[in-house]
CSV table of C-alpha atoms and ligand atoms in Angstrom, one decimal:
chain,number,residue,atom,x,y,z
B,23,MET,CA,68.5,96.1,46.4
B,24,GLU,CA,70.2,95.0,49.6
B,25,PRO,CA,67.8,93.5,52.1
B,26,LEU,CA,67.3,95.8,55.3
B,27,ARG,CA,68.4,93.0,57.5
B,28,ASP,CA,71.9,93.0,55.9
B,29,ALA,CA,72.1,96.8,56.1
B,30,LEU,CA,71.3,96.8,59.8
B,31,ARG,CA,74.6,94.8,60.3
B,32,ARG,CA,76.5,97.9,59.5
B,33,PRO,CA,78.0,100.2,62.3
B,34,GLN,CA,75.6,103.0,61.3
B,35,ALA,CA,72.6,101.0,62.5
B,36,ALA,CA,73.8,101.9,66.1
B,37,LEU,CA,73.1,105.5,65.2
B,38,LEU,CA,69.6,105.0,63.9
B,39,PRO,CA,67.8,105.9,67.2
B,40,LEU,CA,69.9,109.2,67.3
B,41,ARG,CA,69.1,109.9,63.6
B,42,LEU,CA,65.4,109.3,64.0
B,43,LEU,CA,65.1,111.4,67.1
B,44,PHE,CA,67.1,114.3,65.8
B,45,GLY,CA,65.3,114.2,62.3
B,46,ALA,CA,61.9,114.2,63.9
B,47,THR,CA,62.9,116.9,66.5
B,48,PHE,CA,64.2,119.3,63.8
B,49,LEU,CA,61.2,118.6,61.5
B,50,TYR,CA,58.8,119.3,64.5
B,51,ALA,CA,60.9,122.5,65.5
B,52,GLY,CA,60.9,123.8,61.9
B,53,LEU,CA,57.1,123.3,61.5
B,54,ASP,CA,56.4,124.7,65.0
B,55,LYS,CA,58.2,127.9,64.1
B,56,LEU,CA,56.2,128.2,60.8
B,57,LEU,CA,53.0,127.6,62.4
B,58,ASP,CA,53.6,129.9,65.5
B,59,PRO,CA,51.8,133.2,64.6
B,60,ALA,CA,54.1,135.1,67.0
B,61,PHE,CA,57.4,133.9,65.7
B,62,LEU,CA,57.7,135.3,62.2
B,63,GLN,CA,57.4,138.9,63.4
B,64,ALA,CA,60.0,141.7,63.6
B,65,ALA,CA,59.3,142.4,67.2
B,66,GLY,CA,57.1,141.3,70.1
B,67,ARG,CA,56.8,138.5,72.5
B,68,GLY,CA,58.1,135.2,71.2
B,69,SER,CA,59.2,136.8,67.9
B,70,ILE,CA,62.4,136.1,66.0
B,71,GLY,CA,63.1,139.8,66.0
B,72,GLY,CA,62.7,140.1,69.7
B,73,ASP,CA,64.8,136.9,70.1
B,74,LEU,CA,67.6,138.4,68.0
B,75,ALA,CA,67.5,141.6,69.9
B,76,GLY,CA,68.0,139.7,73.1
B,77,TYR,CA,70.9,137.7,71.5
B,78,VAL,CA,72.8,140.8,70.7
B,79,GLN,CA,73.2,141.6,74.3
B,80,VAL,CA,74.4,138.1,75.5
B,81,SER,CA,76.0,136.3,72.5
B,82,PRO,CA,79.7,136.2,71.7
B,83,ILE,CA,78.6,136.8,68.1
B,84,GLY,CA,76.2,139.7,69.1
B,85,GLY,CA,77.9,142.2,66.7
B,86,LEU,CA,77.1,139.9,63.8
B,87,VAL,CA,73.6,139.2,65.1
B,88,ALA,CA,73.0,143.0,65.4
B,89,LEU,CA,73.9,143.3,61.6
B,90,PHE,CA,71.2,140.8,60.6
B,91,THR,CA,68.5,142.0,63.0
B,92,PRO,CA,66.8,144.2,60.4
B,93,LEU,CA,66.4,141.0,58.3
B,94,ALA,CA,64.8,139.2,61.2
B,95,VAL,CA,61.7,137.8,59.5
B,96,PRO,CA,63.4,136.3,56.5
B,97,ILE,CA,66.1,135.0,58.8
B,98,GLY,CA,63.3,133.3,60.9
B,99,LEU,CA,61.6,131.9,57.8
B,100,GLY,CA,65.2,130.6,56.5
B,101,ILE,CA,65.8,128.9,59.9
B,102,ALA,CA,62.5,127.2,60.1
B,103,LEU,CA,62.7,126.0,56.5
B,104,ALA,CA,66.3,124.8,57.1
B,105,GLU,CA,65.1,122.9,60.1
B,106,VAL,CA,62.4,121.2,58.1
B,107,GLY,CA,64.9,120.3,55.4
B,108,VAL,CA,67.4,119.0,57.9
B,109,GLY,CA,64.8,116.8,59.6
B,110,LEU,CA,63.5,115.4,56.3
B,111,GLY,CA,67.0,114.8,55.1
B,112,ALA,CA,67.9,112.8,58.2
B,113,LEU,CA,64.6,110.8,58.3
B,114,LEU,CA,64.5,110.1,54.6
B,115,GLY,CA,68.2,109.6,54.1
B,116,LEU,CA,68.2,112.2,51.3
B,117,ALA,CA,71.2,114.3,50.7
B,118,TYR,CA,71.9,112.9,54.1
B,119,ARG,CA,75.5,114.1,55.0
B,120,VAL,CA,74.6,117.6,53.8
B,121,ALA,CA,71.5,117.6,56.0
B,122,ALA,CA,73.4,116.4,58.9
B,123,LEU,CA,76.1,119.0,58.5
B,124,GLY,CA,73.2,121.6,58.2
B,125,GLY,CA,71.9,120.4,61.5
B,126,ALA,CA,75.3,120.7,63.1
B,127,LEU,CA,75.7,124.3,61.8
B,128,LEU,CA,72.2,125.4,63.0
B,129,SER,CA,72.8,123.8,66.4
B,130,THR,CA,76.1,125.6,66.7
B,131,LEU,CA,74.5,128.9,65.8
B,132,PHE,CA,71.8,128.3,68.5
B,133,PHE,CA,74.5,127.3,71.0
B,134,LEU,CA,76.2,130.6,70.4
B,135,THR,CA,73.0,132.6,70.7
B,136,ALA,CA,69.9,130.9,72.5
B,137,SER,CA,71.9,128.7,74.7
B,138,TRP,CA,74.9,130.9,75.5
B,139,SER,CA,73.6,132.2,78.7
B,140,VAL,CA,72.5,128.8,80.1
B,141,ARG,CA,74.5,128.1,83.2
B,142,PRO,CA,76.0,125.6,83.8
B,143,PHE,CA,76.6,125.0,80.1
B,144,TYR,CA,75.6,121.2,80.2
B,145,LEU,CA,72.1,122.2,81.0
B,146,GLY,CA,71.8,123.8,77.4
B,147,ASN,CA,70.8,121.4,74.7
B,148,ASP,CA,72.2,123.0,71.5
B,149,LEU,CA,75.9,121.9,72.1
B,150,PRO,CA,75.0,118.1,72.4
B,151,TYR,CA,72.8,118.5,69.2
B,152,ALA,CA,75.6,120.0,67.3
B,153,ILE,CA,78.0,117.1,68.2
B,154,GLY,CA,75.4,114.6,67.6
B,155,TRP,CA,74.7,116.0,64.1
B,156,LEU,CA,78.5,116.0,63.4
B,157,THR,CA,78.6,112.3,64.5
B,158,LEU,CA,75.7,111.6,61.9
B,159,ALA,CA,77.4,113.5,59.2
B,160,LEU,CA,80.8,111.7,59.8
B,161,ALA,CA,79.3,108.3,59.9
B,162,GLY,CA,76.8,108.6,57.0
B,163,HIS,CA,73.6,106.7,56.7
B,164,GLY,CA,75.4,103.4,55.8
B,165,GLY,CA,72.8,102.6,53.2
B,166,ILE,CA,70.1,102.1,55.9
B,167,LEU,CA,66.6,103.5,55.2
B,168,ALA,CA,68.1,106.0,52.7
B,169,LEU,CA,66.6,107.4,49.7
B,170,ASP,CA,70.2,108.4,48.6
B,171,GLN,CA,70.7,104.7,48.3
B,172,VAL,CA,67.6,103.8,46.3
B,173,LEU,CA,68.3,106.7,44.0
B,174,ALA,CA,72.0,105.7,43.5
B,175,ALA,CA,70.9,102.1,42.8
B,176,ARG,CA,68.4,103.2,40.2
B,177,SER,CA,70.8,105.5,38.4
B,178,ALA,CA,74.1,103.6,38.7
B,179,PRO,CA,76.3,104.5,35.6
B,180,ARG,CA,76.3,102.0,33.0
B,181,PRO,CA,79.7,100.1,32.3
B,182,ALA,CA,80.2,102.2,29.2
B,183,GLN,CA,79.7,105.4,31.3
B,184,ARG,CA,82.2,104.1,33.9
B,185,ARG,CA,84.8,103.6,31.2
B,186,ALA,CA,84.1,106.9,29.5
B,187,SER,CA,86.3,109.9,30.5
B,188,ARG,CA,87.0,113.2,29.1
B,189,ALA,CA,90.4,114.8,29.1
B,190,ARG,CA,90.5,118.4,30.6
B,191,PRO,CA,93.6,120.6,30.7
B,192,SER,CA,95.0,121.5,34.2
B,193,LYS,CA,96.7,124.9,35.0
B,194,ARG,CA,100.1,123.5,34.1
B,195,GLY,CA,98.9,122.3,30.7
B,196,VAL,CA,98.8,118.6,31.7
B,197,ARG,CA,95.6,116.9,30.8
B,198,VAL,CA,93.7,115.5,33.7
B,199,GLU,CA,91.2,112.6,33.2
B,200,VAL,CA,87.8,113.3,34.8
B,201,PRO,CA,85.8,110.2,34.9
B,202,ALA,CA,82.4,110.6,33.4
B,203,ALA,CA,81.0,108.7,36.5
B,204,ASP,CA,82.4,111.2,38.9
B,205,ARG,CA,80.8,114.0,36.9
B,206,LEU,CA,77.6,112.2,37.0
B,207,LEU,CA,77.8,111.7,40.8
B,208,GLN,CA,78.5,115.3,41.4
B,209,ARG,CA,75.5,116.4,39.4
B,210,ARG,CA,73.3,113.9,41.2
B,211,SER,CA,74.4,115.2,44.6
B,212,VAL,CA,73.3,118.7,43.5
B,213,LEU,CA,70.1,117.4,42.4
B,214,ARG,CA,69.5,115.6,45.7
B,215,ILE,CA,70.2,118.8,47.7
B,216,ALA,CA,67.8,120.8,45.4
B,217,ALA,CA,65.2,118.1,45.8
B,218,LEU,CA,65.5,118.2,49.7
B,219,GLY,CA,65.2,121.9,49.5
B,220,LEU,CA,62.1,121.8,47.4
B,221,MET,CA,60.6,119.2,49.7
B,222,ALA,CA,61.2,121.4,52.7
B,223,VAL,CA,59.6,124.3,51.1
B,224,SER,CA,56.6,122.2,50.0
B,225,VAL,CA,56.1,120.5,53.4
B,226,GLY,CA,56.5,124.0,55.1
B,227,GLY,CA,54.1,125.7,52.7
B,228,LEU,CA,51.6,122.9,52.9
B,229,SER,CA,51.5,122.9,56.8
B,230,VAL,CA,50.9,126.6,56.8
B,231,PHE,CA,48.3,126.3,54.2
B,232,VAL,CA,46.4,123.6,56.1
B,233,GLU,CA,46.7,125.5,59.4
B,234,THR,CA,45.4,128.7,57.7
B,235,ALA,CA,42.5,126.7,56.2
B,236,LEU,CA,41.6,125.3,59.5
B,237,GLY,CA,41.5,128.9,60.8
B,238,ARG,CA,44.0,128.4,63.6
B,239,ARG,CA,46.5,131.1,62.5
B,240,VAL,CA,46.2,134.8,63.5
B,241,GLY,CA,44.2,136.6,60.8
B,242,ALA,CA,41.7,133.9,60.5
B,243,SER,CA,40.8,134.1,64.1
B,244,GLN,CA,41.4,137.6,65.1
B,245,GLY,CA,39.0,139.5,67.1
B,246,PRO,CA,38.7,143.3,67.6
B,247,GLY,CA,41.8,145.1,68.1
B,248,GLY,CA,43.9,142.7,66.3
B,249,LEU,CA,44.0,140.2,69.1
B,250,PRO,CA,42.8,136.6,68.8
B,251,THR,CA,39.2,136.1,69.9
B,252,PRO,CA,39.4,135.8,73.7
B,253,ASP,CA,38.5,132.4,75.1
B,254,PRO,CA,36.3,133.0,78.1
B,255,SER,CA,37.4,129.6,79.5
B,256,SER,CA,40.9,130.7,79.7
B,257,ILE,CA,40.5,132.7,82.9
B,258,ALA,CA,41.5,130.3,85.6
B,259,VAL,CA,41.7,131.1,89.2
B,260,GLY,CA,44.1,129.2,91.5
B,261,PRO,CA,47.8,128.4,91.9
B,262,ALA,CA,50.1,128.3,88.9
B,263,SER,CA,50.6,124.8,87.7
B,264,PRO,CA,52.9,123.0,85.3
B,265,SER,CA,52.0,122.8,81.6
B,266,PRO,CA,49.3,120.1,81.2
B,267,SER,CA,50.7,118.9,77.9
B,268,GLY,CA,54.1,118.4,79.4
B,269,LEU,CA,55.6,119.6,76.0
B,270,PRO,CA,57.8,122.7,76.0
B,271,ALA,CA,56.3,125.9,74.6
B,272,PRO,CA,58.3,128.0,72.2
B,273,THR,CA,61.3,129.6,73.8
B,274,PRO,CA,60.3,132.9,75.1
B,275,LEU,CA,61.9,136.2,74.2
B,276,PRO,CA,64.6,137.3,76.7
B,277,SER,CA,63.1,140.3,78.3
B,278,LEU,CA,64.9,143.6,77.8
B,279,SER,CA,61.9,145.6,78.9
B,280,PRO,CA,61.8,147.8,81.9
B,281,VAL,CA,60.3,146.7,85.3
B,282,PRO,CA,56.6,145.7,84.7
B,283,SER,CA,54.2,148.0,86.2
B,284,ALA,CA,50.5,148.3,86.6
B,285,SER,CA,49.1,151.5,85.2
B,286,PRO,CA,46.8,153.3,87.5
B,287,GLY,CA,43.6,152.9,85.4
B,288,PRO,CA,42.4,152.0,82.0
B,289,ASN,CA,43.2,154.2,79.0
B,290,PRO,CA,39.9,155.6,77.9
B,291,SER,CA,41.1,155.8,74.2
B,292,ALA,CA,42.1,152.3,73.9
B,293,SER,CA,39.9,149.2,73.6
B,294,PRO,CA,39.7,147.3,76.9
B,295,GLY,CA,42.3,144.6,77.4
B,296,LYS,CA,41.5,141.0,78.5
B,297,LEU,CA,39.9,140.8,82.0
B,298,ILE,CA,42.2,138.5,84.1
B,299,ALA,CA,40.8,139.1,87.6
B,300,ARG,CA,38.8,141.1,90.0
B,301,ILE,CA,41.0,142.9,92.5
B,302,ALA,CA,39.3,141.3,95.5
B,303,ASP,CA,40.2,137.9,94.1
B,304,VAL,CA,44.0,138.4,94.2
B,305,THR,CA,45.7,138.2,97.5
B,306,GLN,CA,49.4,137.6,98.4
B,307,SER,CA,48.9,133.9,98.9
B,308,HIS,CA,46.4,133.5,96.0
B,309,PRO,CA,47.6,134.4,92.6
B,310,VAL,CA,45.5,134.1,89.5
B,311,VAL,CA,46.7,132.3,86.4
B,312,PHE,CA,45.5,133.2,83.0
B,313,GLN,CA,46.3,132.7,79.4
B,314,ASP,CA,47.7,135.6,77.1
B,315,PRO,CA,45.3,135.9,74.2
B,316,TYR,CA,48.2,137.0,72.0
B,317,SER,CA,50.8,134.4,72.5
B,318,SER,CA,48.6,131.7,74.2
B,319,ASP,CA,51.3,131.5,76.9
B,320,PRO,CA,50.3,130.9,80.5
B,321,GLY,CA,50.6,133.9,82.8
B,322,VAL,CA,50.3,134.7,86.6
B,323,LEU,CA,49.0,137.8,88.3
B,324,LEU,CA,50.4,138.4,91.8
B,325,ARG,CA,49.9,140.9,94.6
B,326,LEU,CA,53.2,141.8,96.1
B,327,SER,CA,53.6,142.5,99.9
B,328,ASP,CA,53.6,146.3,99.2
B,329,GLY,CA,50.2,146.0,97.6
B,330,ARG,CA,51.4,146.3,93.9
B,331,PHE,CA,50.0,143.9,91.3
B,332,VAL,CA,52.4,142.4,88.8
B,333,ALA,CA,51.9,139.9,86.1
B,334,TYR,CA,54.3,137.6,84.1
B,335,ASP,CA,54.5,135.1,81.5
B,336,THR,CA,55.2,131.8,83.3
B,337,ILE,CA,57.2,130.2,80.6
B,338,CYS,CA,60.7,129.7,82.1
B,339,THR,CA,63.4,131.5,80.3
B,340,HIS,CA,65.7,128.5,80.6
B,341,ALA,CA,63.9,125.7,78.6
B,342,ALA,CA,60.3,126.6,78.5
B,343,CYS,CA,58.8,124.6,81.6
B,344,THR,CA,56.0,126.5,83.4
B,345,VAL,CA,57.2,128.2,86.7
B,346,GLU,CA,55.1,127.9,89.8
B,347,PHE,CA,54.3,130.4,92.6
B,348,GLU,CA,55.9,129.4,95.9
B,349,ALA,CA,53.8,130.9,98.6
B,350,ALA,CA,56.4,130.4,101.3
B,351,SER,CA,59.0,132.5,99.6
B,352,GLY,CA,57.0,134.7,97.3
B,353,TYR,CA,59.1,133.6,94.4
B,354,LEU,CA,58.3,131.9,91.1
B,355,VAL,CA,60.1,128.6,90.9
B,356,CYS,CA,60.7,126.4,87.9
B,357,PRO,CA,60.0,122.7,88.6
B,358,CYS,CA,62.3,121.5,85.9
B,359,HIS,CA,65.8,122.7,86.8
B,360,GLY,CA,65.2,124.9,89.7
B,361,ALA,CA,65.4,128.5,88.2
B,362,VAL,CA,64.0,131.0,90.8
B,363,PHE,CA,62.5,134.4,89.7
B,364,ASP,CA,61.6,137.3,92.0
B,365,PRO,CA,58.4,138.9,91.0
B,366,ALA,CA,59.1,141.9,93.1
B,367,ARG,CA,62.2,142.7,91.1
B,368,ALA,CA,60.8,142.6,87.6
B,369,GLY,CA,60.9,138.8,87.5
B,370,LYS,CA,64.6,138.7,87.8
B,371,ALA,CA,66.3,135.3,87.8
B,372,ILE,CA,68.0,135.0,91.1
B,373,ASP,CA,68.9,131.4,91.0
B,374,GLY,CA,69.2,128.5,88.5
B,375,PRO,CA,70.4,127.9,85.1
B,376,THR,CA,69.2,131.1,83.4
B,377,VAL,CA,70.0,134.8,83.6
B,378,TYR,CA,67.0,136.0,81.8
B,379,PRO,CA,64.1,137.5,83.8
B,380,LEU,CA,60.5,136.4,83.2
B,381,GLN,CA,58.6,138.3,80.6
B,382,PRO,CA,56.3,140.9,82.3
B,383,PHE,CA,52.6,141.4,81.1
B,384,PRO,CA,51.6,145.1,81.3
B,385,ILE,CA,48.3,145.3,83.2
B,386,GLU,CA,45.7,147.9,83.9
B,387,VAL,CA,44.3,148.1,87.5
B,388,ASP,CA,40.8,149.8,87.5
B,389,GLN,CA,40.4,150.6,91.2
B,390,ALA,CA,37.0,152.1,90.7
B,391,GLY,CA,35.6,149.1,88.7
B,392,GLY,CA,37.7,146.7,90.9
B,393,THR,CA,39.1,144.9,87.9
B,394,ILE,CA,42.5,144.0,86.5
B,395,ARG,CA,43.0,143.6,82.7
B,396,LEU,CA,46.0,142.9,80.4
B,397,ALA,CA,47.0,146.3,78.8
B,398,ASN,CA,46.6,146.2,75.0
B,399,GLY,CA,49.4,147.3,72.8
D,411,FES,S1,63.1,125.0,82.3
D,411,FES,FE1,65.2,124.7,83.3
D,411,FES,S2,65.0,126.1,84.9
D,411,FES,FE2,63.1,126.3,84.1
C-alpha cells in the first residue's frame, strides 16, 4: 500500500477539509433526524409531514412534493438514512463518488424545497452544499484515506484475470471483447454500494436502539396524555435568550396555521396543559420563556399592547437560531441574520431572510385561576 505521505501530495488532498466537514455534517444530520422523535411523523411541529406540506406552498417542485406527501414518514426515513450513508461514504472513502453524487442530489433537493424561500439566496446553505458535493464527486478521493483503495488493492485482478476476456455478440453481430477485469470491477462497485447501504442502515438502527435503551426517545419517557414528562425546571422567567448550546436546533416547520389565539379558558374535558406562567408575571416588557415539552423547542409568552397573550416557538424559521424579544420595538428579532417577526401579526416575518412566520403555540388563559398553560392537542 502507498504511504499516506505520498497520497497527500495529490491534488485531492486540498479537498480533504471539505470532504471531512461535509461527511461529518451529513452523518450528524441523518442521525439527528433519526433520533428526533418529532421528525418521523406524518404531521405536527417539526415533522417531515409538516415540512412537506409547507414546501408544497413555496417550492418550484411543490406539485411533485404534493404527490409524495402521503408517504412522508418513509420519505423522511429514506432521507435520514441516505444522509447517514452519504456521510459515511465521504468519511470512509467507500463507494466515494456515488456517496458524493448522492450528497449533491440531496442538497439540490433541499435547495429546491427547504432553502427556496431564503432571501437573498446566498444566505441559504443547501446550494453551496450541492456544488461542494459535486466538486468532491468530480475530483474523487485520490486514494487518500479511502476504503475503496484498500479494497481495490486487496482484490486486484491477477495477471491471468487481466488477460482473460469473453467474447459477447453486439447488436450488429460483431463480437465485442469484454475484459474479465472490467466485469470484476463493475461487480465490486455494486458490492461497495451495497456495503455502504448496509452500513448506513446498521449505524442508523444502532443509534436508535441505543437512544431507546437510554430512554431518551418519546415512548420511553412519555408522561400522561402522550406528552413527555414535564421537566419542572424548564419554566424560566426572563427575557428570551440565544440558544445556550449555540448549535442549530432542527429546522422548524413552516407555519401554515391560522393566527395564534389564546382560548378563553381551560377545556374541562382535556387534561391540563403545561403551566407556563401566572398572568400577573407577564407584562408587555417582561415576556416569559419556556420549553415546549413536546418538541423541546424554546418558546416565549408575550402580552401584547391590546392585552392579548400570544406564545411562539422561538426557533427562527430561517436557520434555526433563537429569536429574542426586543422591548423597544415589541418585535422578536433573530440575532443571526436579522430576521424580524411581529408577534401581534401571527408571528409574521416582516424583515430578513425568511418569509415564514414563527410557529405559534396555542395557549389557554385561565382568568379565574390566574394561569396560562400550553393547550394540549
Ligand atoms: S437564523 Fe438567519 S435570520 Fe434567524
